[in-house]
Coordinates of C-alpha atoms and ligand atoms in Angstrom, one line a residue:
Chain G
M25 CA 31.7 -44.2 -20.5
S26 CA 29.4 -41.7 -18.7
I27 CA 29.0 -38.4 -17.0
N28 CA 28.8 -38.8 -13.3
I29 CA 27.5 -36.1 -11.0
K30 CA 27.7 -36.8 -7.3
N31 CA 26.4 -34.6 -4.4
V32 CA 26.9 -31.4 -6.4
D33 CA 26.1 -27.9 -5.0
Y34 CA 26.6 -24.7 -6.9
S35 CA 26.2 -21.1 -6.0
Y36 CA 26.6 -17.9 -8.0
N37 CA 28.6 -14.9 -6.5
K38 CA 30.4 -17.0 -4.0
N39 CA 31.6 -15.3 -0.9
T40 CA 29.7 -12.1 -1.5
Q41 CA 26.5 -10.8 -0.1
L42 CA 24.8 -11.8 -3.3
E43 CA 25.6 -15.5 -2.9
T44 CA 22.7 -17.6 -4.1
R45 CA 22.6 -21.4 -4.0
V46 CA 21.3 -22.5 -7.4
L47 CA 21.9 -26.2 -7.4
E48 CA 21.5 -28.4 -4.4
N49 CA 22.7 -31.9 -3.9
I50 CA 22.4 -33.1 -7.5
N51 CA 23.1 -36.8 -8.2
L52 CA 22.9 -38.0 -11.7
T53 CA 24.5 -40.4 -14.1
I54 CA 24.3 -40.1 -17.8
D55 CA 25.5 -43.0 -19.9
K56 CA 27.2 -42.4 -23.2
N57 CA 24.5 -44.3 -25.1
E58 CA 21.6 -42.2 -23.7
F59 CA 19.4 -39.5 -25.3
V60 CA 18.6 -37.3 -22.3
G61 CA 16.1 -34.5 -21.9
I62 CA 16.4 -32.0 -19.0
T63 CA 13.3 -30.0 -18.2
G64 CA 11.9 -27.8 -15.5
K65 CA 10.5 -24.3 -14.7
I66 CA 12.3 -21.2 -15.7
G67 CA 15.1 -20.4 -13.3
S68 CA 15.2 -24.0 -12.0
G69 CA 18.9 -24.3 -12.7
K70 CA 19.0 -26.2 -16.0
S71 CA 21.5 -23.9 -17.8
T72 CA 23.6 -23.8 -14.7
L73 CA 23.7 -27.6 -14.4
I74 CA 24.9 -28.2 -18.0
K75 CA 27.8 -25.6 -17.5
L76 CA 29.1 -28.0 -14.9
F77 CA 29.3 -30.8 -17.5
N78 CA 32.1 -29.3 -19.5
G79 CA 33.9 -27.7 -16.6
L80 CA 33.0 -24.1 -17.2
F81 CA 31.7 -24.1 -13.7
V82 CA 33.3 -26.0 -10.8
P83 CA 30.9 -27.4 -8.2
D84 CA 31.2 -26.0 -4.6
N85 CA 30.8 -29.5 -3.2
G86 CA 30.8 -32.9 -4.8
Y87 CA 32.2 -33.7 -8.2
V88 CA 31.4 -34.0 -11.9
H89 CA 33.3 -36.7 -13.8
V90 CA 33.3 -37.2 -17.6
D91 CA 34.5 -40.7 -18.5
R92 CA 36.0 -40.9 -15.0
V93 CA 38.0 -37.7 -15.4
D94 CA 37.2 -34.5 -13.6
A95 CA 35.1 -32.2 -15.8
S96 CA 37.5 -29.3 -15.3
D97 CA 40.2 -31.3 -17.0
K98 CA 41.3 -29.8 -20.4
K99 CA 40.4 -33.0 -22.3
T100 CA 36.7 -32.8 -21.5
R101 CA 36.2 -29.5 -23.3
K102 CA 36.8 -31.4 -26.6
K103 CA 34.6 -34.3 -25.6
V104 CA 31.6 -32.3 -24.4
G105 CA 30.1 -29.9 -27.0
L106 CA 27.9 -27.3 -25.3
L107 CA 25.6 -25.0 -27.2
F108 CA 24.3 -22.1 -25.2
Q109 CA 20.8 -20.6 -25.0
N110 CA 20.5 -18.0 -27.8
P111 CA 23.6 -19.2 -29.6
H112 CA 23.2 -16.8 -32.5
E113 CA 24.6 -14.2 -30.1
Q114 CA 28.0 -15.7 -30.2
L115 CA 28.6 -15.5 -33.9
F116 CA 31.7 -13.4 -34.8
S117 CA 33.4 -14.5 -37.9
K118 CA 33.5 -13.0 -41.4
T119 CA 32.1 -16.0 -43.1
V120 CA 29.9 -19.0 -42.2
Y121 CA 32.8 -21.3 -43.0
E122 CA 35.1 -19.7 -40.5
E123 CA 32.4 -19.6 -37.9
I124 CA 31.8 -23.4 -38.1
A125 CA 35.5 -24.1 -38.4
F126 CA 36.3 -22.2 -35.2
A127 CA 35.7 -25.0 -32.7
P128 CA 37.3 -27.9 -34.6
S129 CA 40.4 -25.7 -35.6
N130 CA 40.7 -24.8 -31.9
F131 CA 41.0 -28.5 -31.2
G132 CA 43.7 -29.0 -33.9
I133 CA 41.7 -30.1 -36.9
K134 CA 43.2 -28.8 -40.2
G135 CA 43.1 -29.0 -44.0
D136 CA 40.7 -31.3 -45.9
D137 CA 39.5 -32.9 -42.6
L138 CA 38.3 -29.5 -41.5
T139 CA 36.6 -28.6 -44.7
E140 CA 34.8 -31.9 -44.7
R141 CA 33.6 -31.4 -41.1
V142 CA 32.2 -28.0 -42.0
H143 CA 30.2 -29.3 -44.9
E144 CA 29.0 -32.3 -43.0
S145 CA 27.8 -30.2 -40.1
L146 CA 26.0 -27.7 -42.5
H147 CA 24.3 -30.7 -44.0
L148 CA 23.3 -32.0 -40.6
V149 CA 21.5 -28.8 -39.7
G150 CA 19.8 -28.6 -43.1
L151 CA 21.7 -25.6 -44.5
D152 CA 23.0 -25.3 -48.0
S153 CA 26.7 -25.5 -48.6
K154 CA 26.4 -22.5 -50.8
I155 CA 26.2 -20.2 -47.8
T156 CA 29.8 -20.9 -46.6
D157 CA 31.1 -17.6 -48.0
M158 CA 28.3 -15.5 -46.7
S159 CA 28.6 -13.3 -43.6
P160 CA 26.8 -15.0 -40.7
F161 CA 25.2 -11.7 -39.8
K162 CA 23.4 -11.5 -43.1
L163 CA 21.4 -14.7 -42.2
S164 CA 17.9 -14.9 -40.7
G165 CA 17.6 -15.5 -37.0
G166 CA 16.7 -19.2 -37.5
E167 CA 19.6 -19.7 -39.9
M168 CA 22.0 -18.1 -37.5
R169 CA 20.9 -20.6 -34.8
R170 CA 21.6 -23.4 -37.2
V171 CA 25.0 -22.1 -38.0
A172 CA 25.8 -21.9 -34.3
L173 CA 24.6 -25.4 -33.9
A174 CA 26.7 -26.6 -36.9
G175 CA 29.7 -24.9 -35.2
V176 CA 29.3 -27.2 -32.2
L177 CA 28.5 -30.3 -34.3
A178 CA 31.8 -29.8 -36.2
M179 CA 33.6 -30.6 -33.0
K180 CA 32.2 -34.1 -33.3
P181 CA 31.7 -34.1 -29.5
E182 CA 31.1 -37.4 -27.7
Y183 CA 28.6 -35.7 -25.5
L184 CA 26.4 -33.1 -27.3
I185 CA 24.5 -30.7 -25.0
L186 CA 22.0 -28.2 -26.4
D187 CA 20.3 -25.5 -24.3
E188 CA 16.9 -24.7 -25.6
P189 CA 17.8 -25.5 -29.2
T190 CA 14.2 -25.3 -30.5
S191 CA 13.2 -21.9 -29.1
G192 CA 12.3 -19.6 -32.0
M193 CA 12.0 -22.5 -34.5
D194 CA 8.9 -23.4 -36.5
I195 CA 7.3 -26.9 -36.3
K196 CA 9.1 -28.1 -39.4
G197 CA 12.5 -26.8 -38.1
K198 CA 11.9 -28.6 -34.8
K199 CA 11.0 -31.9 -36.5
E200 CA 14.1 -31.7 -38.7
L201 CA 16.3 -30.9 -35.7
Y202 CA 15.0 -33.8 -33.7
S203 CA 15.4 -36.2 -36.5
N204 CA 19.0 -35.0 -37.1
L205 CA 19.7 -35.3 -33.4
K206 CA 18.4 -38.9 -33.4
R207 CA 20.8 -39.5 -36.3
I208 CA 23.7 -38.1 -34.4
H209 CA 22.7 -40.2 -31.4
S210 CA 22.6 -43.3 -33.6
T211 CA 26.2 -42.7 -34.6
G212 CA 27.2 -43.2 -31.0
A213 CA 27.2 -39.8 -29.4
C214 CA 25.3 -38.9 -26.2
V215 CA 22.7 -36.2 -26.8
I216 CA 21.5 -34.0 -23.9
I217 CA 18.7 -31.5 -24.6
V218 CA 17.5 -28.8 -22.2
S219 CA 13.9 -27.7 -23.1
H220 CA 10.7 -26.4 -21.6
Q221 CA 8.8 -28.3 -24.2
I222 CA 8.1 -31.6 -22.6
D223 CA 5.7 -32.4 -25.5
D224 CA 8.7 -32.5 -27.8
L225 CA 11.1 -34.2 -25.4
L226 CA 9.3 -37.2 -24.0
P227 CA 8.6 -39.0 -27.3
V228 CA 12.3 -38.9 -28.4
V229 CA 14.4 -39.2 -25.2
N230 CA 15.2 -42.4 -23.2
K231 CA 15.9 -40.5 -20.0
I232 CA 14.2 -37.5 -18.6
V233 CA 15.5 -35.2 -15.8
L234 CA 13.2 -32.8 -14.0
M235 CA 14.6 -29.8 -12.2
D236 CA 12.7 -27.8 -9.6
D237 CA 14.2 -24.8 -7.8
G238 CA 17.8 -26.1 -7.9
K239 CA 16.9 -29.7 -7.0
M240 CA 16.6 -32.7 -9.2
T241 CA 13.1 -34.1 -8.5
F242 CA 13.1 -36.9 -11.1
A243 CA 15.4 -38.8 -13.4
G244 CA 14.2 -41.9 -15.3
T245 CA 12.7 -43.2 -18.5
P246 CA 9.7 -41.5 -20.1
S247 CA 7.4 -44.3 -19.0
E248 CA 8.6 -44.0 -15.4
Y249 CA 8.1 -40.3 -15.7
L250 CA 4.5 -40.7 -16.7
E251 CA 3.8 -43.2 -13.9
N252 CA 5.2 -40.8 -11.2
I253 CA 4.8 -37.3 -12.3
S254 CA 1.4 -35.7 -12.9
S255 CA 2.7 -32.3 -14.1
P256 CA 4.2 -31.2 -16.5
V257 CA 3.1 -33.8 -19.0
P258 CA 2.5 -33.4 -22.7
E259 CA -0.9 -31.9 -23.7
I260 CA -1.8 -34.9 -25.7
T261 CA -1.2 -37.1 -22.7
Q262 CA -3.4 -34.9 -20.6
L263 CA -6.1 -35.1 -23.1
M264 CA -6.0 -38.9 -23.3
R265 CA -6.0 -39.1 -19.5
G266 CA -9.0 -36.8 -19.4
L267 CA -10.8 -39.2 -21.8
R268 CA -9.8 -42.1 -19.8
S269 CA -11.2 -40.6 -16.6
K270 CA -14.4 -40.1 -18.4
G271 CA -14.6 -43.9 -18.9
F272 CA -13.1 -44.2 -22.4
N273 CA -10.8 -47.2 -22.9
V274 CA -7.6 -45.4 -23.9
R275 CA -4.0 -45.8 -22.5
N276 CA -2.8 -43.1 -20.0
D277 CA 0.8 -43.0 -21.4
V278 CA 0.1 -41.7 -24.9
L279 CA 2.9 -39.4 -26.0
T280 CA 2.3 -38.6 -29.6
V281 CA -0.6 -37.3 -31.7
D282 CA -0.2 -40.3 -34.0
D283 CA -0.6 -42.7 -31.1
A284 CA -3.6 -40.8 -29.8
Y285 CA -5.2 -40.8 -33.3
G286 CA -4.8 -44.5 -33.5
Q287 CA -6.4 -45.1 -30.2
I288 CA -9.4 -42.8 -30.8
K289 CA -9.9 -44.3 -34.2
N290 CA -10.0 -47.7 -32.6
L291 CA -12.6 -46.6 -30.1
L292 CA -14.8 -45.3 -32.8
T293 CA -14.6 -48.3 -35.0
K294 CA -15.3 -50.6 -32.1
K295 CA -18.6 -48.9 -31.3
Chain D
M11 CA 31.3 -9.1 -10.1
H12 CA 31.1 -5.6 -11.4
S13 CA 32.3 -3.9 -8.3
F14 CA 34.8 -1.4 -9.6
F15 CA 32.8 1.4 -11.0
F16 CA 30.2 3.4 -9.2
N17 CA 30.3 1.1 -6.3
Y18 CA 27.6 2.7 -4.1
V19 CA 27.9 1.5 -0.5
P20 CA 24.6 1.9 1.3
G21 CA 24.9 3.8 4.5
N22 CA 23.3 6.2 6.9
S23 CA 26.1 8.8 7.4
L24 CA 25.9 12.5 7.2
I25 CA 27.6 12.4 3.8
H26 CA 25.1 9.9 2.5
H27 CA 22.3 12.3 3.4
L28 CA 23.7 15.3 1.7
D29 CA 22.1 16.5 -1.5
P30 CA 24.0 15.2 -4.5
R31 CA 24.4 18.8 -5.7
T32 CA 26.3 19.7 -2.6
K33 CA 28.6 16.7 -3.0
L34 CA 29.1 17.5 -6.7
L35 CA 30.1 21.1 -5.9
A36 CA 32.3 19.9 -3.1
V37 CA 34.1 17.6 -5.4
M38 CA 34.6 20.4 -7.9
V39 CA 36.0 22.7 -5.3
A40 CA 38.2 19.9 -4.0
S41 CA 39.6 19.3 -7.5
I42 CA 40.5 23.0 -7.8
F43 CA 42.3 22.8 -4.5
I44 CA 44.0 19.6 -5.5
F45 CA 45.3 21.1 -8.8
N46 CA 46.6 24.2 -7.1
A47 CA 48.4 22.2 -4.4
E48 CA 52.1 22.4 -4.8
T49 CA 53.9 22.1 -1.5
F50 CA 54.2 19.0 0.6
L51 CA 52.2 20.6 3.4
E52 CA 49.3 21.4 1.0
L53 CA 49.2 17.8 -0.2
V54 CA 49.2 16.5 3.4
T55 CA 46.4 18.9 4.3
I56 CA 44.3 17.5 1.5
A57 CA 45.1 14.0 2.5
G58 CA 43.9 14.9 6.0
F59 CA 40.6 16.2 4.6
F60 CA 40.2 13.0 2.7
V61 CA 40.8 10.8 5.8
I62 CA 38.3 12.8 7.8
I63 CA 35.5 12.9 5.2
A64 CA 36.0 9.3 4.4
F65 CA 35.8 8.5 8.1
I66 CA 32.5 10.5 8.5
S67 CA 31.1 8.6 5.5
G68 CA 31.5 5.4 7.4
V69 CA 32.6 3.6 4.3
N70 CA 35.5 1.2 4.6
Y71 CA 38.7 2.8 3.4
S72 CA 39.5 -0.3 1.3
I73 CA 36.5 0.6 -1.0
F74 CA 38.2 3.9 -1.8
L75 CA 41.6 2.3 -2.4
K76 CA 39.9 -0.3 -4.7
S77 CA 38.6 2.5 -6.9
L78 CA 42.2 3.4 -7.7
R79 CA 43.1 0.0 -9.0
P80 CA 41.6 0.3 -12.6
M81 CA 43.6 3.6 -13.0
S82 CA 46.9 2.3 -11.7
L83 CA 48.4 1.8 -15.2
F84 CA 47.6 5.4 -16.0
F85 CA 49.2 6.6 -12.8
I86 CA 52.4 4.7 -13.5
F87 CA 52.5 6.0 -17.1
L88 CA 52.0 9.5 -15.9
F89 CA 54.8 9.3 -13.3
F90 CA 57.3 7.9 -15.8
I91 CA 56.5 10.4 -18.5
Q92 CA 57.3 13.2 -16.1
L93 CA 60.4 11.4 -14.7
F94 CA 62.0 10.8 -18.1
L95 CA 60.8 13.7 -20.2
S96 CA 61.3 16.6 -17.8
E97 CA 64.3 18.9 -18.3
G98 CA 66.6 19.4 -15.4
K99 CA 69.5 17.9 -13.3
P100 CA 69.9 14.2 -14.3
I101 CA 69.8 11.5 -11.6
F102 CA 71.8 9.2 -13.9
T103 CA 72.2 8.8 -17.7
I104 CA 72.2 5.6 -19.8
G105 CA 72.1 6.4 -23.5
F106 CA 69.2 8.7 -24.0
I107 CA 67.5 7.6 -20.8
N108 CA 68.0 10.3 -18.2
P109 CA 65.5 10.7 -15.4
T110 CA 65.8 14.1 -13.7
Y111 CA 65.3 15.3 -10.1
E112 CA 62.8 17.8 -11.4
G113 CA 61.0 15.1 -13.2
L114 CA 60.9 13.0 -10.0
I115 CA 59.3 15.8 -8.1
T116 CA 56.7 16.8 -10.7
G117 CA 56.0 13.2 -11.4
L118 CA 55.2 12.5 -7.8
Q119 CA 53.2 15.7 -7.6
I120 CA 51.1 15.1 -10.6
T121 CA 50.5 11.5 -9.8
T122 CA 49.5 12.3 -6.2
R123 CA 47.1 14.9 -7.5
F124 CA 45.4 12.4 -9.8
I125 CA 45.2 9.9 -7.0
F126 CA 43.5 12.5 -4.7
L127 CA 41.1 13.4 -7.5
I128 CA 40.0 9.8 -7.8
L129 CA 39.8 9.4 -4.1
F130 CA 37.5 12.4 -3.6
A131 CA 35.4 11.4 -6.6
S132 CA 35.1 7.9 -5.1
I133 CA 33.6 9.4 -1.9
L134 CA 30.9 10.9 -4.1
T135 CA 30.2 7.6 -5.9
A136 CA 30.4 5.5 -2.7
T137 CA 27.9 7.6 -0.9
T138 CA 25.5 8.6 -3.7
Q139 CA 23.3 6.3 -5.8
P140 CA 24.1 6.7 -9.5
V141 CA 20.5 7.9 -10.2
M142 CA 21.0 10.6 -7.6
I143 CA 24.3 11.7 -9.2
T144 CA 22.6 12.0 -12.5
S145 CA 19.7 14.0 -11.2
G146 CA 22.2 16.2 -9.3
I147 CA 24.1 16.9 -12.5
E148 CA 20.9 17.5 -14.4
R149 CA 19.7 20.1 -11.9
L150 CA 23.1 21.8 -11.9
I151 CA 23.3 22.1 -15.7
R152 CA 19.6 22.9 -16.2
P153 CA 20.2 26.7 -16.3
L154 CA 22.8 26.4 -19.1
P155 CA 21.5 27.3 -22.6
L156 CA 22.0 23.8 -23.9
K157 CA 19.1 24.0 -26.2
Y158 CA 21.2 26.0 -28.7
I159 CA 23.4 22.9 -29.2
G160 CA 20.4 20.7 -29.6
V161 CA 20.2 18.8 -26.3
S162 CA 18.4 19.3 -23.1
S163 CA 19.8 18.7 -19.6
F164 CA 17.3 15.8 -19.4
D165 CA 18.8 14.2 -22.5
I166 CA 22.1 14.4 -20.9
A167 CA 20.8 13.0 -17.6
T168 CA 19.1 10.2 -19.5
M169 CA 22.2 9.4 -21.4
M170 CA 24.2 9.2 -18.2
S171 CA 21.8 7.0 -16.4
L172 CA 21.6 4.7 -19.4
S173 CA 25.3 4.4 -19.6
I174 CA 25.6 3.6 -16.0
R175 CA 22.9 1.0 -16.3
F176 CA 24.8 -0.6 -19.2
I177 CA 28.1 -1.1 -17.4
P178 CA 27.1 -4.2 -15.3
L179 CA 25.2 -5.5 -18.2
L180 CA 28.3 -5.3 -20.3
F181 CA 30.3 -7.2 -17.8
D182 CA 27.7 -10.0 -17.5
N183 CA 27.4 -10.3 -21.2
A184 CA 31.2 -10.4 -21.8
K185 CA 31.4 -13.2 -19.2
K186 CA 28.6 -15.1 -20.9
I187 CA 30.1 -14.8 -24.3
Q188 CA 33.5 -15.8 -23.0
Y189 CA 32.0 -19.0 -21.6
A190 CA 30.2 -19.8 -24.8
Q191 CA 33.4 -19.4 -26.8
M192 CA 35.4 -21.4 -24.3
S193 CA 32.9 -24.2 -24.9
R194 CA 34.0 -24.0 -28.5
G195 CA 37.6 -24.5 -27.5
M196 CA 38.6 -20.8 -27.5
D197 CA 41.8 -20.4 -25.5
F198 CA 43.6 -17.1 -25.1
K199 CA 46.9 -18.9 -25.1
N200 CA 46.4 -20.4 -28.6
N201 CA 45.4 -17.5 -30.8
I202 CA 45.1 -14.3 -28.8
F203 CA 43.8 -12.2 -31.7
K204 CA 41.1 -14.6 -32.8
S205 CA 40.1 -15.3 -29.1
F206 CA 39.8 -11.6 -28.5
S207 CA 37.6 -11.0 -31.5
S208 CA 35.5 -14.0 -30.7
V209 CA 34.4 -12.2 -27.5
A210 CA 34.6 -8.6 -28.7
V211 CA 32.5 -8.9 -31.9
P212 CA 29.5 -10.6 -30.3
L213 CA 29.7 -8.2 -27.3
I214 CA 29.6 -5.2 -29.6
M215 CA 26.8 -6.6 -31.7
S216 CA 24.7 -7.5 -28.6
T217 CA 25.3 -4.2 -27.0
K218 CA 24.2 -2.4 -30.2
R219 CA 21.1 -4.6 -30.4
T220 CA 20.2 -3.9 -26.7
A221 CA 20.8 -0.2 -27.3
Q222 CA 18.4 -0.2 -30.3
D223 CA 15.8 -2.2 -28.3
I224 CA 15.9 0.3 -25.5
A225 CA 15.6 3.2 -27.8
I226 CA 12.6 1.7 -29.5
A227 CA 11.1 0.8 -26.2
M228 CA 11.5 4.3 -24.9
E229 CA 10.1 5.9 -28.0
S230 CA 7.1 3.6 -28.0
R231 CA 6.5 4.8 -24.4
C232 CA 6.6 8.4 -25.7
Y233 CA 10.0 9.4 -24.4
Q234 CA 10.6 13.0 -25.6
G235 CA 13.5 14.3 -23.7
I236 CA 11.5 17.1 -22.2
Y237 CA 10.9 18.0 -18.6
R238 CA 9.9 15.0 -16.5
T239 CA 9.0 15.0 -12.9
S240 CA 11.4 12.9 -10.9
L241 CA 10.8 10.1 -8.5
F242 CA 13.5 11.5 -6.3
E243 CA 12.9 15.3 -5.9
L244 CA 16.1 16.9 -4.8
E245 CA 15.8 19.1 -1.8
M246 CA 18.5 21.2 -0.1
K247 CA 18.4 20.8 3.6
N248 CA 20.1 22.7 6.4
A249 CA 23.1 20.4 6.5
D250 CA 23.6 21.2 2.8
W251 CA 23.6 24.9 3.3
I252 CA 26.0 24.5 6.2
V253 CA 28.4 22.4 4.2
L254 CA 28.2 24.9 1.3
L255 CA 28.9 27.8 3.7
G256 CA 31.9 25.9 5.1
I257 CA 33.2 25.3 1.6
S258 CA 32.8 29.0 0.6
I259 CA 34.6 30.1 3.8
M260 CA 37.5 27.8 2.9
V261 CA 37.7 29.1 -0.6
L262 CA 37.7 32.7 0.6
L263 CA 40.3 32.0 3.3
F264 CA 42.5 30.3 0.7
M265 CA 42.3 33.1 -1.8
F266 CA 43.3 35.7 0.8
L267 CA 46.1 33.6 2.3
I268 CA 47.8 33.1 -1.0
Ligands
LIG18 N1 25.2 -15.1 -13.7 C1 24.4 -15.3 -12.7 N2 24.5 -14.7 -11.5 C2 23.7 -14.8 -10.5 N3 22.6 -15.6 -10.5 C3 22.3 -16.3 -11.7 C4 23.2 -16.1 -12.8 N4 22.7 -16.9 -13.8 C5 21.6 -17.5 -13.3 N5 21.4 -17.1 -12.0 C6 20.3 -17.6 -11.2 O1 20.3 -19.0 -11.1 C7 19.0 -19.5 -11.2 C8 19.1 -20.6 -12.2 O2 19.3 -20.1 -13.5 P1 19.5 -20.9 -14.8 O3 19.8 -20.0 -15.9 O4 20.3 -22.1 -14.5 O5 17.9 -21.4 -14.9 P2 17.2 -22.2 -16.1 O6 16.6 -23.4 -15.6 O7 18.2 -22.4 -17.2 O8 16.1 -21.1 -16.6 P3 15.5 -20.9 -18.1 O9 14.5 -21.9 -18.3 O10 14.9 -19.5 -17.9 O11 16.7 -20.9 -19.0 C9 18.1 -18.4 -11.4 O12 17.4 -18.1 -10.3 C10 18.9 -17.3 -11.8 O13 18.4 -16.1 -11.4
LIG19 MG1 18.4 -21.7 -19.2

């Protein structure tokens, strides 16, 4: 069970003067049991890439297969849950309940099953069940994003793809989101996150993909990433590498503040 | 892409270089001619003018024909309304449906007029950048006493250029929202009403938001709707005066011939 991307090119505005090649010769395999981070500079093609995963875009060359079936096949839409950048801009229903029920009911879920899914997803994103009757437009920006996320979670996708889910979130919100995503991953779903914030990604994912100007320049585990890529790396990694180059005996693959704290403390007590 | 409204086609022709005011006036005169045209000969003459001017503009004829497409339903509607609702000699009668010969003639006439109207207007939009059209209109209506109804010609010009700027934005946005909802299983075949509102509601909301943002951004940069110097100062050249003279002669000839 995996998403397979083979020799994929993609251009916008095909066959017009404005044609621009945005993705070039992408080869990538994402296994169902992975937790994947996709990162890269602005405009490097991350959002375009993930729209190929659920068949919204069809590659010019090459193919995208989801569980050995072409991504443009009807069945993949249901398997692959995709949350766009700025998802609060797609809310449209009269109530939060209807908003979250939209996707599952489109895929034929009804009755008690549907209600249960709505409440479950609300819980996963840390919202209170009391708000189901409220208008989604009355919520705060952060709450709207969570409702939109719940709307995709309610599909119970086998592959969950989120485009910049943490933008506009406070630190606490981010922590909660990541721990919820880990929980979803542990239930057997594949989670793919697009983010600029490599500091947040590296500690949680087990595969990281780096995009640069439409090309994939790296794909591998976080430790492989730290061995091969000098930038971008998390700030705390940079700091520890700086210390190391000054002769302090610390590791050069530190990813979290806790880890760094432990090492520095060690140094100090040794002295 | 958003290629069906205001599709300016860059070029270097005589028509491209005319002042927008000249072209606006020419289109106005052309529409008066078009709406006075009754006989077949008159309509053919107008068609001839269109073919010649379009040729001079150097813009591919297919671009002009494309500008008719969004209006095609309207043309068909117009034609059938005339055909079935005009009084006269019936072509045939089935129940209360009776198209008439008179209806057929007026239907054809009126539809042809509207088609010509769009075609001439499309010469203007194909050869003139939207910002030039707005500044042309602004210059033409500046002498009108608009301040008594609470707007200035600059307000109107600003409104027009903002609306034009919004059209491609609207299309891009609609596309984006449609993709987002498709990812949530939206399918126009399942529930057309809900599918439609799942695109329309966010589209309206986001457009409203953008409009508000632009208004605030303009005000915080001291937009006041009063006279502003323009980046493109309009200037009537010799060619413009010659064209205007030609148009006046034609109008005079026409008035005396009738
Ligand atoms: N609808 C579109 N039409 C034409 N070009 C587009 C369109 N959407 C994106 N592009 C171009 O494709 C390139 C990649 O865009 P994409 O949105 O995939 O980047 P991204 O990596 O997601 O960037 P960001 O980090 O800003 O979200 C950019 O150069 C962008 O200008
Ligand atoms: Mg993006």
